[in-house]
C-alpha positions as CSV (number, residue, x, y, z in Angstrom):
1,M,42.0,-4.7,-23.3
2,T,43.4,-2.2,-21.0
3,K,42.1,-1.5,-17.8
4,E,40.4,1.7,-18.6
5,F,38.7,0.3,-21.6
6,S,37.2,-2.7,-19.5
7,S,35.2,0.3,-17.8
8,I,33.1,0.3,-21.2
9,V,32.0,-3.0,-20.8
10,E,31.1,-2.3,-17.1
11,L,29.4,1.0,-17.7
12,K,27.4,-1.1,-20.3
13,S,26.3,-3.9,-17.9
14,I,25.3,-1.0,-15.2
15,R,22.8,0.6,-17.9
16,E,21.4,-2.7,-18.5
17,Q,20.9,-3.5,-14.6
18,K,19.4,0.1,-14.1
19,S,17.2,-0.2,-17.3
20,R,15.9,-3.6,-15.6
21,L,15.9,-2.3,-12.1
22,S,13.4,0.8,-13.3
23,E,11.2,-1.3,-15.1
24,R,10.8,-3.6,-11.8
25,E,10.3,-0.7,-9.9
26,Q,7.4,0.5,-12.5
27,E,5.7,-3.1,-12.2
28,L,5.8,-3.0,-8.5
29,S,4.8,0.7,-7.9
30,S,1.9,0.4,-10.4
31,P,-1.5,0.5,-8.4
32,I,-4.2,-1.8,-8.6
33,L,-6.8,0.8,-8.4
34,T,-6.8,4.4,-9.5
35,D,-10.6,5.7,-8.9
36,F,-9.9,7.3,-5.3
37,T,-13.8,7.7,-5.0
38,L,-13.9,3.8,-3.9
39,I,-11.8,4.6,-0.6
40,P,-15.2,5.0,1.3
41,E,-16.8,2.0,-0.2
42,I,-13.9,0.0,0.7
43,Y,-13.8,1.4,4.3
44,D,-17.4,0.2,4.8
45,W,-16.2,-3.3,3.6
46,F,-13.5,-3.0,5.9
47,K,-15.5,-1.8,8.9
48,D,-17.9,-5.0,7.7
49,L,-14.9,-7.4,7.9
50,L,-13.8,-6.1,11.3
51,A,-17.2,-6.6,12.8
52,G,-17.3,-10.4,11.8
53,M,-13.9,-11.2,13.0
54,D,-13.7,-13.1,16.6
55,C,-13.1,-10.0,18.6
56,P,-14.2,-7.1,16.4
57,P,-11.8,-4.0,17.3
58,N,-13.3,-0.6,17.4
59,P,-12.7,0.4,13.7
60,E,-12.1,4.1,14.5
61,S,-8.9,3.0,16.8
62,V,-5.7,4.1,15.6
63,T,-4.3,0.5,14.9
64,Q,-7.5,-0.3,12.8
65,R,-7.0,3.2,10.9
66,K,-3.2,2.1,10.2
67,K,-4.7,-1.4,9.0
68,F,-7.1,0.2,6.5
69,L,-4.2,3.0,5.7
70,F,-1.5,0.2,4.6
71,I,-4.6,-1.6,2.5
72,V,-5.6,1.2,0.8
73,L,-2.1,2.5,-0.2
74,F,-1.3,-0.7,-1.2
75,L,-4.1,-0.6,-3.5
76,F,-3.5,3.1,-4.8
77,A,0.1,3.9,-4.2
78,P,2.2,1.1,-3.4
79,S,5.3,3.1,-3.9
80,V,4.1,5.4,-0.6
81,L,4.8,2.2,1.3
82,A,8.5,2.1,0.2
83,G,9.1,6.2,0.7
84,G,7.3,7.2,-2.6
85,R,5.4,10.2,-2.8
86,L,1.7,10.4,-2.1
87,P,-0.4,10.9,-5.1
88,N,-2.4,14.2,-5.1
89,G,-6.3,13.6,-3.8
90,I,-5.6,10.3,-1.8
91,R,-5.2,11.9,1.3
92,A,-8.2,14.1,0.9
93,E,-10.3,11.0,0.3
94,I,-8.7,8.9,3.0
95,S,-9.6,12.1,5.4
96,G,-12.9,11.7,4.3
97,V,-13.4,8.5,5.8
98,F,-12.0,9.8,9.1
99,P,-13.5,13.0,9.8
100,D,-12.3,13.6,13.1
101,V,-8.5,13.0,12.2
102,S,-6.6,15.5,10.6
103,P,-5.0,14.9,7.4
104,C,-1.4,15.7,9.2
105,V,-1.9,12.8,11.4
106,I,-3.2,10.5,8.5
107,S,0.4,12.0,7.1
108,N,2.4,10.7,10.2
109,N,0.3,7.2,10.1
110,I,1.3,6.6,6.7
111,A,4.9,7.5,7.9
112,D,5.1,4.2,10.2
113,V,2.7,1.6,8.7
114,S,5.3,0.0,6.7
115,F,7.4,-0.3,9.6
116,I,4.6,-1.6,11.9
117,Y,3.7,-4.2,9.2
118,Q,7.3,-5.3,8.9
119,Q,7.7,-5.7,12.8
120,Y,4.5,-7.1,14.3
121,K,3.3,-10.2,13.2
122,D,-0.3,-9.9,14.7
123,F,-1.0,-6.6,12.3
124,R,0.4,-8.3,9.3
125,Q,-1.6,-11.4,9.7
126,D,-4.8,-9.2,10.2
127,I,-3.7,-7.0,7.0
128,E,-3.2,-10.1,4.9
129,Y,-6.9,-11.4,5.9
130,L,-8.5,-8.1,5.3
131,Y,-6.7,-7.0,2.1
132,C,-7.8,-10.7,0.7
133,Q,-11.4,-10.2,1.6
134,I,-11.6,-6.8,0.0
135,V,-9.7,-7.8,-2.9
136,E,-12.4,-10.6,-3.3
137,R,-15.3,-8.0,-3.1
138,L,-13.7,-5.8,-5.7
139,K,-13.1,-8.8,-8.0
140,S,-16.8,-9.6,-7.7
141,K,-18.1,-6.5,-8.3
142,G,-15.5,-6.6,-11.7
143,L,-13.4,-3.5,-10.3
144,I,-10.2,-5.7,-10.8
145,K,-9.3,-8.8,-12.7
């Protein structure tokens, strides 16, 4: 087979890989929840969980807001954490639980939560604990399997 014709085999392989990657991307970016009206209830759970921690930090602090944002984005729009587009309506619902914070600030916080999660062990551990507790509550209410 000539070099030029061997490119057909490579092209076919590339297309198959792209197809598998697209399928996997779709799986990973599928939200666990889609009803944005659950966000205020999840925020109430988040505050309850913070209050039960050893040294309950202020749920209104920037750090706690970022933890909540990470969890909510993972539940409702995981692709945002990898640089994807924020779905319509979610920022408004998140703004509702933080009435003293402008939507612009929320967008700016969203931009860096993934980085903070990757870089800071304590931040990551808190999120993982809080996330697991919230998922258990969602399961007990029959909202997820």
